[in-house]
């Protein structure tokens, strides 16, 4: 039996036990994470609010588990309703805390939730099921939620900032209800035709960059001056450029237009919306032309 | 063996041996265990002799097969769906993020483990051609070199699958280097990508290679690698044990006056105890028990560590692949960064002509290194005693050169990983890096 009492036997047995214990710990952590995800807490929160305000019967109607709006023709999926379960519920939750708050109703008439989802208007990451990832506040997600906090950085309200995404679909220079900031900006762009070509507006002898697809120019292609303080975003580049072209683009021949910061932001959002939006006809508003 | 032919019991026969003899029998009779040696020397069983790095590599590979096998059901190899399917794995598949994290971290660890295993084999001279009659360890070294390249190949092909920016540009850079081979470069690149650019056909090729072709080769070659160890008379270190046993038998010959006895049961030095065979028997134990116990322990620990790391360091997924937006710099996978670094060092300008380092740094240097690795067992002139011994004095010079080259590659890899920024310029990791701007 001397073989079996080798000095390795005991230390190997200890290793065996250690491996088993470590493995149990790993499986345990994975299991706990799986059965108690962040969105389940959000659902509980909504549940509690609905129960308190509208009674247990209403609360029983709430969906559980991961929810999603799948828009097959667009190959998009928005899982925002996993947490925002009561988004379509109407005025009784209009003042409730997030994520129990219901949606401002008017817009869903022309943009039914089943076919528009959420991220087309809001930005954010439809795939995600945790708040930070869904709101796009994570590395490697280029389209963050256009929320109140982000809008504040530019002195805008949330709905003003969101006009950017409205304009991805509502292209053209006709005014559109619900987009006051951009409607105002659209009136200013005829001055630009002296030098630029704009989408839908020809210019025989442009002396400045073609702005027809300015909104497609990737952030990595905007150069910020040395020691630039402030938000490093395309939006901010444009705002600063409109306020003082030479600051962002040394030696620029573009004049200062004496715009207010808000007007500059409107113009910037408008310029950023000048990009192709390859959506099927049903998602493309008919323009007046 | 009982005479009644094969029965399914052969699968688990001998799992609970009660004597060493039964343990040894199990190895012979049990299908799952038959690859293991009947006896193993204590020296081979020790941690110091090998670090068990080969076994660790094998078990990381098993973890990769386990996790990858599940991911196979979830991942869609099309450029429209690949990225989305990985997002779904991350966000809605039960345990998906953990699976993917574990698979990714294990892939990195396997590359590291296989290189460490090679380093161990080199520094112990375990590839040497001198050995017992019938042994020829260089063959296993060559199999090993191919296994290492398969490991790189598996990792490289897997890199593309998520179809994010990291994947797309790492493969673009990697295949560009392959394309710098003189004369046939374009054809090589075309063969890898199935086109001029990284697109659907490249994704499909990489997918088939990653999920079927390369693992199949890997499994086959690993089995062969293990079998060769048996054929070579065990690990190189056993050669030393055998040689020492012979030596002891020679310097302590059977004491005169003692009668040779077949029983040989008396204590102390008698003819039996001093014969190489019995010395060996004392130096070794039944493989069936000790190796199985050790192997299972290592497997559990490897699986546990990979799982824990998979939880602690979830795999990244960058922006969707975008051929229009080149990250600056675009980096190859980390284990090729020493080559990319070489390429950049060897790319320079003399007057108006640009010397392109791609071929030199990306093809020639690694080609020469692989060639040297492959031929080394034939070039190494150290004596037989140098096999299976760490840092044998007769191999001092070659060990130094080997370690120097290794050190250089490690340093270049570290530089390439942490100290290179836009345009491959030097950056300090602690400098604030602005990356590129965001949209809003
Ligand atoms: C997938 C990759 C590989 C696996 C799974 C693997 C597995 C193993 C295992 C389990 C052993 C037994 C000893 C030990 O654990 O150290 C071994 C030995 C050996 N391996 Fe590997 N190996 C791989 C790659 C390599 C590479 C890259 C080389 C060198 C180029 C190599 C050369 C050898 C040699 C020569 C031996 C015999 C060592 C001796 O006799 O001491 N193997 N391998």
XYZ file of C-alpha atoms and ligand atoms in Angstrom:
772
model
C 0.000 0.000 0.000
C 3.021 2.293 0.117
C 2.150 3.581 -3.344
C -1.091 4.996 -2.076
C 0.360 6.839 0.844
C 2.775 8.688 -1.379
C 3.575 12.159 -0.183
C 1.764 13.530 -3.196
C -1.487 11.877 -2.322
C -2.371 14.132 0.534
C -1.394 17.426 -1.087
C -3.175 16.406 -4.275
C -6.254 15.573 -2.300
C -6.151 19.047 -0.818
C -5.844 20.496 -4.300
C -8.816 18.453 -5.377
C -10.882 19.863 -2.547
C -9.645 23.405 -3.214
C -10.557 23.078 -6.898
C -14.017 21.825 -6.006
C -14.592 24.640 -3.546
C -13.381 27.311 -5.967
C -15.614 25.881 -8.641
C -18.615 25.956 -6.328
C -17.857 29.587 -5.527
C -17.694 30.451 -9.233
C -20.941 28.637 -9.990
C -22.534 30.253 -6.956
C -21.642 33.774 -8.055
C -22.822 33.075 -11.602
C -26.062 31.640 -10.298
C -26.817 34.542 -7.992
C -26.169 36.992 -10.811
C -28.434 35.033 -13.082
C -31.418 34.845 -10.754
C -31.147 38.420 -9.499
C -30.338 40.680 -12.440
C -30.548 44.450 -12.270
C -33.712 44.592 -14.359
C -35.562 42.395 -11.884
C -34.970 45.039 -9.209
C -36.309 47.694 -11.589
C -39.409 45.571 -12.212
C -39.913 45.192 -8.469
C -39.661 48.951 -8.074
C -42.287 49.578 -10.738
C -44.438 46.881 -9.192
C -44.302 48.611 -5.811
C -45.187 52.001 -7.281
C -48.104 50.647 -9.295
C -49.361 48.700 -6.307
C -49.263 51.779 -4.137
C -50.882 54.146 -6.629
C -53.214 51.985 -8.661
C -53.798 48.941 -6.500
C -52.852 45.285 -6.540
C -55.093 44.403 -9.445
C -53.240 46.749 -11.798
C -49.905 45.587 -10.425
C -50.799 42.010 -11.339
C -51.061 43.048 -14.996
C -47.393 44.011 -15.141
C -45.236 41.776 -17.297
C -42.285 39.952 -15.765
C -39.088 38.699 -17.352
C -37.219 40.344 -20.192
C -39.489 42.371 -22.496
C -38.598 43.511 -25.962
C -39.948 45.339 -28.961
C -38.648 43.564 -32.013
C -38.949 45.485 -35.264
C -38.168 42.798 -37.769
C -37.978 44.911 -40.950
C -35.389 47.154 -39.312
C -33.552 44.297 -37.596
C -33.764 46.246 -34.354
C -34.682 45.172 -30.899
C -35.403 47.486 -27.958
C -35.504 45.966 -24.499
C -36.187 49.252 -22.713
C -39.655 48.027 -21.735
C -38.003 45.406 -19.537
C -37.649 48.144 -16.937
C -39.937 50.815 -18.345
C -42.840 48.360 -18.135
C -45.522 50.997 -17.720
C -44.339 53.270 -20.500
C -47.670 53.067 -22.357
C -49.897 53.342 -19.314
C -51.198 56.890 -19.566
C -51.628 59.964 -17.394
C -52.007 58.245 -14.014
C -48.260 57.511 -14.011
C -47.134 60.684 -15.798
C -45.536 62.034 -12.634
C -44.290 58.752 -11.190
C -40.558 58.296 -10.642
C -38.537 56.510 -13.362
C -38.702 53.814 -14.542
C -42.402 53.660 -13.607
C -43.220 56.924 -15.363
C -45.476 56.699 -18.390
C -44.700 58.296 -21.747
C -45.918 61.677 -22.991
C -48.767 60.334 -25.108
C -49.039 62.537 -28.188
C -46.066 61.164 -30.126
C -47.141 57.534 -30.136
C -49.990 58.395 -32.526
C -47.768 58.966 -35.552
C -45.011 56.670 -34.204
C -46.614 53.503 -32.821
C -44.366 51.861 -30.252
C -44.643 48.424 -31.883
C -43.000 49.681 -35.056
C -40.756 52.467 -33.735
C -39.468 51.030 -30.491
C -37.616 53.514 -28.315
C -34.032 53.999 -29.418
C -34.901 55.463 -32.825
C -36.060 58.574 -30.951
C -34.093 58.337 -27.705
C -30.756 56.805 -28.594
C -29.331 54.287 -26.161
C -28.632 50.630 -26.643
C -31.767 48.622 -27.345
C -30.072 45.242 -26.842
C -29.045 45.910 -23.294
C -30.870 44.912 -20.131
C -28.930 46.886 -17.537
C -29.541 50.592 -17.061
C -26.048 51.917 -17.766
C -25.655 49.810 -20.877
C -29.194 50.477 -22.096
C -28.790 54.202 -21.569
C -25.573 53.905 -23.525
C -23.342 55.259 -20.786
C -20.700 52.596 -21.361
C -17.539 52.284 -23.391
C -17.911 51.372 -27.037
C -21.486 52.561 -27.454
C -21.620 55.588 -29.700
C -25.273 56.585 -29.391
C -26.041 57.402 -25.767
C -29.492 58.119 -24.446
C -30.286 61.771 -25.096
C -31.350 62.395 -21.532
C -31.890 65.449 -19.368
C -28.402 65.350 -17.931
C -26.650 65.214 -21.284
C -28.889 67.973 -22.674
C -27.874 70.216 -19.775
C -24.233 70.070 -20.830
C -25.229 72.054 -23.900
C -27.744 74.301 -22.195
C -30.608 72.469 -23.878
C -33.709 70.714 -22.673
C -34.022 66.984 -23.267
C -36.636 67.378 -25.989
C -34.454 69.963 -27.762
C -31.497 67.604 -27.793
C -33.755 64.789 -28.985
C -34.693 66.810 -32.048
C -31.417 65.540 -33.485
C -32.891 62.071 -33.782
C -36.286 63.349 -34.940
C -34.382 65.030 -37.753
C -32.601 61.805 -38.757
C -36.026 60.801 -40.113
C -37.687 64.164 -40.589
C -35.174 65.434 -43.112
C -35.604 68.470 -45.340
C -36.074 72.096 -44.516
C -39.830 72.077 -43.923
C -40.844 72.801 -40.348
C -42.109 69.811 -38.340
C -44.330 69.996 -35.275
C -42.494 69.214 -32.068
C -39.097 70.353 -33.407
C -39.015 74.078 -32.544
C -35.256 74.385 -32.163
C -34.475 72.883 -35.555
C -37.353 74.679 -37.234
C -35.673 77.926 -36.202
C -32.273 76.716 -37.390
C -33.650 75.749 -40.785
C -34.460 79.405 -41.429
C -30.818 80.377 -41.052
C -29.171 78.001 -43.481
C -29.897 79.937 -46.638
C -27.007 82.234 -45.659
C -24.693 79.289 -45.827
C -25.395 78.687 -49.497
C -22.969 81.463 -50.392
C -20.186 79.044 -49.760
C -21.519 75.521 -49.034
C -23.606 72.936 -50.806
C -26.365 71.737 -48.500
C -28.544 68.658 -48.836
C -31.295 69.314 -51.344
C -29.989 72.816 -52.078
C -27.625 72.953 -55.005
C -24.717 75.362 -55.179
C -22.854 75.668 -58.474
C -19.620 77.080 -57.124
C -19.123 75.871 -53.552
C -16.008 77.383 -51.975
C -16.287 75.446 -48.750
C -16.769 71.797 -47.754
C -19.893 70.043 -49.042
C -22.251 69.695 -46.096
C -24.600 67.222 -47.848
C -23.475 64.388 -45.568
C -21.841 66.335 -42.773
C -23.761 64.211 -40.248
C -21.933 61.072 -41.381
C -18.484 62.454 -40.658
C -17.138 60.277 -37.872
C -16.145 61.859 -34.530
C -12.588 60.611 -35.023
C -12.277 63.030 -37.947
C -12.985 66.178 -35.923
C -9.839 67.793 -34.645
C -9.926 69.716 -31.402
C -7.414 72.485 -30.811
C -4.555 71.860 -28.410
C -5.634 72.214 -24.794
C -9.341 72.321 -25.633
C -11.423 72.314 -22.473
C -14.990 71.210 -22.525
C -17.072 68.479 -24.017
C -15.173 66.582 -26.718
C -18.121 65.826 -28.911
C -19.066 66.536 -32.488
C -21.998 68.573 -31.228
C -19.722 70.751 -29.170
C -17.216 71.069 -32.004
C -19.963 72.468 -34.221
C -21.301 74.756 -31.518
C -17.862 76.224 -30.868
C -17.204 76.382 -34.609
C -20.382 78.345 -35.245
C -19.618 80.708 -32.381
C -16.063 81.228 -33.608
C -14.945 79.296 -36.714
C -11.299 80.255 -36.284
C -11.155 78.771 -32.805
C -11.864 75.237 -34.050
C -10.461 75.587 -37.544
C -7.512 77.975 -37.549
C -7.528 80.375 -40.492
C -11.084 79.501 -41.457
C -12.732 81.772 -44.011
C -16.133 81.149 -42.475
C -17.580 84.268 -40.877
C -18.876 84.570 -37.340
C -22.611 84.860 -37.443
C -23.096 86.395 -34.006
C -25.324 83.529 -32.925
C -26.491 82.871 -29.400
C -25.213 79.603 -27.923
C -28.670 78.088 -28.217
C -29.035 79.076 -31.876
C -25.573 77.655 -32.522
C -26.673 74.398 -30.884
C -29.783 74.286 -33.080
C -27.688 74.816 -36.191
C -25.202 72.214 -35.001
C -27.940 69.618 -34.445
C -29.346 70.401 -37.872
C -25.980 69.975 -39.571
C -25.451 66.720 -37.685
C -28.765 65.373 -38.959
C -27.593 65.641 -42.550
C -26.907 62.004 -43.147
C -28.473 59.135 -45.006
C -31.086 57.221 -43.053
C -31.662 53.925 -44.804
C -35.057 52.970 -43.479
C -37.952 51.336 -45.343
C -40.635 53.675 -46.700
C -42.991 53.098 -43.771
C -40.425 54.686 -41.453
C -39.659 57.600 -43.742
C -41.936 60.612 -43.390
C -43.388 61.903 -46.638
C -41.967 65.342 -47.155
C -43.917 68.164 -48.710
C -41.852 68.221 -51.898
C -9.192 -9.211 -18.865
C -12.105 -11.519 -18.513
C -12.716 -13.610 -21.538
C -16.278 -12.527 -22.162
C -15.432 -9.837 -24.686
C -16.069 -6.113 -24.392
C -18.644 -4.855 -21.988
C -19.640 -1.259 -21.226
C -18.219 -1.806 -17.798
C -14.813 -1.267 -19.378
C -15.618 2.417 -19.327
C -15.660 2.689 -15.576
C -13.805 -0.441 -14.645
C -11.141 0.298 -12.102
C -12.412 3.709 -11.083
C -12.287 2.595 -7.487
C -9.090 0.576 -7.275
C -8.243 -0.922 -3.943
C -4.695 -2.026 -4.587
C -1.891 -0.601 -6.700
C -2.264 -3.608 -8.881
C -5.895 -2.786 -9.577
C -4.906 0.786 -10.249
C -2.420 -0.399 -12.840
C -4.926 -2.795 -14.349
C -7.412 0.014 -14.683
C -5.044 1.861 -16.967
C -4.781 -1.106 -19.257
C -8.418 -2.053 -19.184
C -10.231 1.233 -18.997
C -10.831 3.066 -22.244
C -10.781 6.516 -20.678
C -7.551 5.869 -18.843
C -5.611 3.866 -21.350
C -3.564 6.867 -22.431
C -1.983 7.141 -18.994
C 1.198 5.377 -17.949
C 0.896 2.301 -15.738
C 3.625 3.577 -13.504
C 4.943 7.051 -13.055
C 8.158 8.117 -11.395
C 7.846 10.402 -8.432
C 10.128 12.848 -10.176
C 7.748 13.159 -13.112
C 4.891 13.577 -10.683
C 6.567 16.442 -8.876
C 5.550 19.993 -9.679
C 9.067 21.193 -10.272
C 9.924 18.874 -13.145
C 7.336 20.188 -15.600
C 5.109 22.670 -13.834
C 2.424 20.447 -15.363
C 2.117 23.188 -17.914
C 1.202 20.821 -20.728
C -1.630 19.399 -18.667
C -2.732 22.901 -17.747
C -2.742 23.859 -21.431
C -4.759 20.763 -22.247
C -7.316 21.581 -19.592
C -7.660 25.181 -20.688
C -8.323 23.750 -24.129
C -11.030 21.550 -22.609
C -12.615 24.580 -20.938
C -12.563 26.299 -24.330
C -14.260 23.298 -25.934
C -16.923 23.218 -23.224
C -17.748 26.921 -23.349
C -17.282 27.139 -27.107
C -19.585 24.180 -27.603
C -22.381 26.090 -25.910
C -21.583 29.321 -27.735
C -21.915 27.398 -31.009
C -25.651 27.195 -30.378
C -25.924 30.947 -29.917
C -23.575 32.615 -32.341
C -24.594 33.370 -35.932
C -21.714 33.628 -38.434
C -23.137 36.284 -40.711
C -21.993 39.859 -40.913
C -25.566 41.047 -40.370
C -26.237 38.877 -37.340
C -22.868 38.123 -35.749
C -22.581 41.295 -33.683
C -26.233 41.204 -32.637
C -25.995 37.566 -31.647
C -23.021 38.366 -29.418
C -24.993 41.239 -27.865
C -27.810 38.793 -27.193
C -25.366 36.379 -25.584
C -24.236 39.247 -23.369
C -27.647 40.568 -22.412
C -30.375 37.942 -22.656
C -28.904 34.441 -22.781
C -28.870 32.764 -19.361
C -25.271 32.696 -18.125
C -24.302 34.054 -21.556
C -22.001 36.820 -20.404
C -20.212 34.403 -18.097
C -19.815 31.803 -20.832
C -18.418 34.329 -23.223
C -16.151 35.891 -20.612
C -14.816 32.485 -19.648
C -14.237 31.509 -23.253
C -12.405 34.733 -24.007
C -10.168 34.736 -20.944
C -9.389 31.033 -21.406
C -8.280 31.744 -24.955
C -5.801 34.331 -23.689
C -4.633 31.976 -20.946
C -4.140 29.106 -23.371
C -1.805 31.171 -25.520
C 0.175 32.074 -22.425
C 0.179 28.493 -21.111
C 1.317 26.931 -24.362
C 4.221 29.354 -24.597
C 5.204 28.679 -20.989
C 5.048 24.940 -21.677
C 7.380 25.381 -24.636
C 9.741 27.422 -22.462
C 9.748 24.654 -19.854
C 10.420 21.955 -22.434
C 13.254 24.005 -23.891
C 14.904 24.879 -20.586
C 14.787 21.258 -19.427
C 16.158 20.013 -22.738
C 13.204 17.648 -22.894
C 13.138 17.666 -26.675
C 16.547 16.034 -27.041
C 17.037 13.229 -29.495
C 19.114 11.064 -27.144
C 16.916 8.696 -25.202
C 16.049 5.081 -24.601
C 15.973 2.815 -27.650
C 12.895 3.595 -29.687
C 12.486 7.017 -28.123
C 12.689 10.066 -30.347
C 11.528 13.154 -28.500
C 12.171 15.654 -31.305
C 9.063 14.288 -32.955
C 6.972 15.416 -30.009
C 8.695 18.775 -30.051
C 7.668 19.171 -33.677
C 4.138 18.137 -32.872
C 4.327 20.754 -30.124
C 5.430 23.490 -32.505
C 2.420 22.697 -34.681
C 0.182 22.659 -31.594
C 1.426 26.106 -30.684
C 0.704 27.423 -34.153
C -2.725 25.823 -33.989
C -3.266 27.629 -30.707
C -2.374 30.962 -32.296
C -4.563 30.067 -35.266
C -7.527 29.247 -33.044
C -7.167 32.449 -31.125
C -6.691 34.523 -34.261
C -9.715 33.061 -36.050
C -11.833 33.437 -32.922
C -10.857 37.100 -32.717
C -12.852 37.947 -35.835
C -16.106 36.292 -34.865
C -17.728 39.028 -32.718
C -17.506 41.309 -35.749
C -16.762 44.415 -33.752
C -14.188 47.099 -34.456
C -11.495 45.263 -32.497
C -12.127 42.088 -34.467
C -12.368 43.713 -37.824
C -9.212 45.782 -37.578
C -7.075 43.206 -35.807
C -7.795 40.784 -38.625
C -7.281 43.474 -41.226
C -3.852 44.272 -39.788
C -2.988 40.596 -39.334
C -3.911 39.582 -42.847
C -2.171 42.622 -44.319
C 1.031 41.330 -42.783
C 0.363 37.903 -44.292
C -0.176 39.712 -47.590
C 3.376 41.075 -47.528
C 4.899 37.686 -48.346
C 6.793 38.223 -51.619
C 5.199 36.903 -54.819
C 2.354 34.956 -53.247
C 1.275 37.468 -50.575
C -1.875 38.559 -52.337
C -2.843 34.969 -52.952
C -2.239 34.058 -49.314
C -4.390 36.951 -48.194
C -7.045 36.037 -50.717
C -7.020 32.457 -49.467
C -7.462 33.604 -45.868
C -10.168 36.152 -46.578
C -11.942 34.725 -49.590
C -11.838 38.228 -51.046
C -9.913 41.482 -51.040
C -11.289 42.759 -47.778
C -12.501 41.355 -44.511
C -16.115 40.534 -45.331
C -18.718 37.786 -45.219
C -16.516 35.179 -46.864
C -13.695 35.918 -44.437
C -16.090 35.575 -41.526
C -17.352 32.239 -42.810
C -13.831 30.927 -43.376
C -12.668 32.000 -39.953
C -15.790 30.508 -38.395
C -15.360 27.103 -40.000
C -11.657 27.076 -39.147
C -12.283 28.209 -35.594
C -15.162 25.911 -34.743
C -14.388 22.765 -36.703
C -11.158 22.431 -38.644
C -8.596 23.721 -36.154
C -10.142 22.065 -33.065
C -10.283 18.758 -34.945
C -6.587 19.013 -35.796
C -5.870 20.102 -32.266
C -7.663 17.156 -30.668
C -6.001 14.702 -32.999
C -2.538 16.146 -32.466
C -2.935 16.387 -28.695
C -3.817 12.691 -28.624
C -0.761 11.978 -30.714
C 1.369 14.211 -28.456
C 0.259 12.178 -25.414
C 0.839 8.887 -27.154
C 4.341 9.962 -28.169
C 5.190 10.546 -24.499
C 4.379 6.857 -23.862
C 6.424 5.803 -26.877
C 9.351 7.936 -25.756
C 9.443 6.025 -22.477
C 7.789 8.736 -20.424
C 8.935 12.281 -19.832
C 12.579 13.130 -20.339
C 13.023 13.375 -16.598
C 12.390 9.614 -16.275
C 15.475 9.041 -18.408
C 17.421 10.701 -15.637
C 15.761 8.538 -12.987
C 16.596 5.419 -14.989
C 20.169 6.546 -15.533
C 20.591 7.273 -11.832
C 19.142 3.872 -10.959
C 21.707 2.231 -13.235
C 24.439 4.327 -11.706
C 23.464 3.308 -8.168
C 23.386 -0.312 -9.188
C 26.881 0.086 -10.613
C 28.509 1.824 -7.655
C 26.769 -0.370 -5.082
C 27.114 -3.818 -6.524
C 25.512 -6.735 -4.739
C 27.545 -7.369 -1.618
C 29.615 -10.511 -1.832
C 28.598 -13.216 0.512
C 24.905 -12.586 0.029
C 23.222 -15.241 -1.998
C 21.089 -14.260 -4.881
C 17.576 -14.934 -3.965
C 14.535 -14.862 -6.069
C 12.481 -13.623 -3.148
C 14.675 -10.611 -2.500
C 12.541 -9.816 0.496
C 15.277 -8.854 2.909
C 15.876 -5.238 3.721
C 19.043 -3.435 2.746
C 21.120 -3.703 -0.345
C 20.851 -7.006 -1.974
C 20.882 -7.957 -5.592
C 17.194 -7.412 -5.993
C 16.941 -4.032 -4.388
C 19.950 -2.717 -6.205
C 18.878 -3.777 -9.650
C 17.802 -0.831 -11.792
C 14.352 -2.289 -12.184
C 13.600 -2.485 -8.502
C 15.151 0.900 -7.836
C 12.857 2.241 -10.470
C 9.942 0.503 -8.837
C 10.782 2.255 -5.571
C 11.052 5.563 -7.371
C 7.669 5.234 -8.980
C 4.081 4.541 -8.191
C 0.931 3.378 -9.909
C 0.014 5.937 -12.537
C -3.652 5.066 -12.472
C -4.256 6.615 -9.117
C -1.764 9.423 -8.799
C -2.088 10.832 -12.294
C -5.843 10.645 -12.348
C -6.047 12.346 -8.998
C -3.587 15.006 -10.061
C -5.243 15.524 -13.430
C -8.722 15.890 -12.015
C -7.422 18.326 -9.407
C -5.749 20.417 -12.102
C -8.868 20.315 -14.237
C -11.058 21.523 -11.390
C -8.672 24.323 -10.557
C -8.263 25.395 -14.162
C -12.028 25.361 -14.699
C -12.596 27.259 -11.478
C -9.993 29.920 -12.228
C -11.219 30.396 -15.789
C -14.805 30.658 -14.532
C -13.927 33.160 -11.833
C -11.895 35.261 -14.250
C -14.754 35.044 -16.725
C -17.019 36.553 -14.086
C -14.533 39.171 -12.952
C -13.375 40.237 -16.416
C -16.306 40.029 -18.824
C -15.303 40.025 -22.470
C -15.471 43.382 -24.202
C -17.497 44.033 -27.290
C -16.530 47.184 -29.125
C -18.567 49.117 -31.661
C -19.876 47.142 -34.640
C -17.269 46.554 -37.347
C -17.039 49.645 -39.516
C -14.742 49.518 -42.539
C -15.057 53.293 -42.874
C -13.637 54.091 -39.454
C -10.076 52.949 -38.835
C -9.122 52.975 -35.186
C -5.851 54.733 -34.642
C -3.799 52.727 -33.994
C -5.254 49.446 -35.241
C -3.622 46.709 -33.202
C -3.188 43.017 -33.914
C -4.083 40.520 -31.140
C -1.752 40.997 -28.155
C 0.367 37.904 -28.778
C 1.266 39.246 -32.218
C 2.035 42.756 -31.005
C 5.775 42.017 -30.714
C 5.650 41.330 -34.463
C 3.658 44.476 -35.167
C 6.206 46.363 -33.076
C 8.991 44.814 -35.152
C 7.172 45.781 -38.328
C 6.995 49.373 -37.146
C 10.660 49.419 -36.091
C 11.706 47.977 -39.432
C 9.596 50.408 -41.417
C 11.634 53.502 -42.140
C 12.539 55.944 -44.804
C 15.847 56.263 -46.618
C 15.694 59.378 -48.704
C 12.535 58.988 -50.722
C 12.171 55.239 -50.516
C 10.031 53.774 -47.807
C 11.320 50.482 -46.488
C 8.270 48.442 -45.599
C 8.917 46.303 -42.535
C 5.857 44.112 -42.989
C 7.690 41.326 -44.728
C 10.795 41.553 -42.592
C 9.096 41.844 -39.226
C 5.858 40.097 -39.961
C 6.957 37.173 -42.078
C 10.722 36.705 -42.207
C 11.561 37.065 -38.525
C 8.740 34.808 -37.272
C 9.503 32.403 -40.119
C 13.148 32.176 -39.094
C 12.210 31.781 -35.439
C 9.775 28.958 -36.201
C 12.417 27.354 -38.436
C 14.980 27.588 -35.662
C 12.550 26.163 -33.133
C 11.754 23.277 -35.445
C 15.367 22.428 -36.224
C 16.732 22.960 -32.734
C 16.459 19.326 -31.570
C 18.752 18.429 -34.475
C 21.171 21.311 -33.876
C 21.495 20.923 -30.112
C 24.785 19.136 -29.447
C 24.615 18.843 -25.677
C 25.174 15.394 -24.122
C 22.389 12.962 -23.296
C 22.604 13.850 -19.589
C 21.209 17.292 -20.429
C 17.784 15.886 -21.234
C 15.168 16.320 -18.523
C 17.318 18.606 -16.363
C 16.610 22.275 -15.747
C 19.397 24.594 -16.945
C 21.936 21.844 -17.591
C 25.415 23.469 -17.629
C 26.149 22.101 -21.086
C 23.165 24.020 -22.476
C 24.041 27.300 -20.784
C 24.691 29.251 -23.957
C 21.606 28.161 -25.865
C 19.411 28.728 -22.822
C 20.760 32.247 -22.562
C 20.090 33.037 -26.193
C 16.630 31.493 -25.947
C 15.761 33.494 -22.844
C 17.131 36.644 -24.408
C 14.935 36.236 -27.487
C 11.958 35.428 -25.287
C 12.642 38.461 -23.152
C 12.855 40.660 -26.237
C 9.527 39.351 -27.513
C 7.901 39.930 -24.129
C 9.260 43.476 -23.905
C 8.115 44.274 -27.442
C 4.688 42.834 -26.634
C 4.427 45.004 -23.531
C 5.493 48.066 -25.487
C 3.015 47.293 -28.243
C 0.203 46.742 -25.772
C 0.642 49.635 -23.385
C 2.983 52.180 -24.903
C 1.692 52.696 -28.401
C -0.881 55.292 -29.300
C -2.108 56.991 -32.463
C 0.212 56.525 -35.469
C 2.087 53.958 -33.350
C 3.702 56.827 -31.490
C 5.036 56.349 -27.991
C 2.525 57.117 -25.234
C 2.698 56.675 -21.490
C -0.128 54.525 -20.183
C -0.846 57.060 -17.454
C -1.114 60.006 -19.857
C -4.728 61.040 -20.309
C -5.744 59.652 -23.645
C -8.622 61.416 -25.289
C -9.497 58.628 -27.636
C -11.703 60.125 -30.235
C -14.597 62.472 -29.615
C -18.160 61.289 -29.070
C -21.158 62.365 -31.130
C -23.142 64.208 -28.491
C -2.067 22.577 -27.313
C -0.865 22.611 -26.934
C -0.132 21.547 -26.090
C -0.637 20.635 -25.210
C -2.094 20.435 -24.826
C 0.495 19.899 -24.693
C 0.409 18.895 -23.735
C 1.491 18.269 -23.164
C 1.468 17.473 -21.977
C 0.224 17.195 -21.118
C 2.731 17.031 -21.736
C 3.191 16.234 -20.516
C 4.203 17.007 -19.685
C 3.747 18.365 -19.184
O 2.609 18.497 -18.726
O 4.582 19.291 -19.254
C 3.546 17.493 -22.814
C 4.897 17.213 -22.979
C 5.658 17.690 -24.020
N 5.330 18.714 -24.875
Fe 3.521 19.478 -25.080
N 1.649 20.337 -25.288
C 1.306 21.353 -26.139
C 2.174 22.114 -26.871
C 3.541 21.870 -26.973
C 4.496 22.763 -27.569
C 4.172 24.139 -28.148
C 5.713 22.145 -27.498
C 7.056 22.642 -27.984
C 7.251 23.139 -29.143
C 5.518 20.875 -26.856
C 6.496 19.926 -26.645
C 6.397 18.922 -25.721
C 7.435 17.959 -25.452
C 8.772 17.824 -26.177
C 6.968 17.184 -24.383
C 7.715 16.071 -23.675
C 8.396 16.737 -22.524
C 9.222 15.789 -21.709
O 9.489 14.712 -22.203
O 9.562 16.208 -20.589
N 4.191 20.750 -26.526
N 2.784 18.268 -23.668
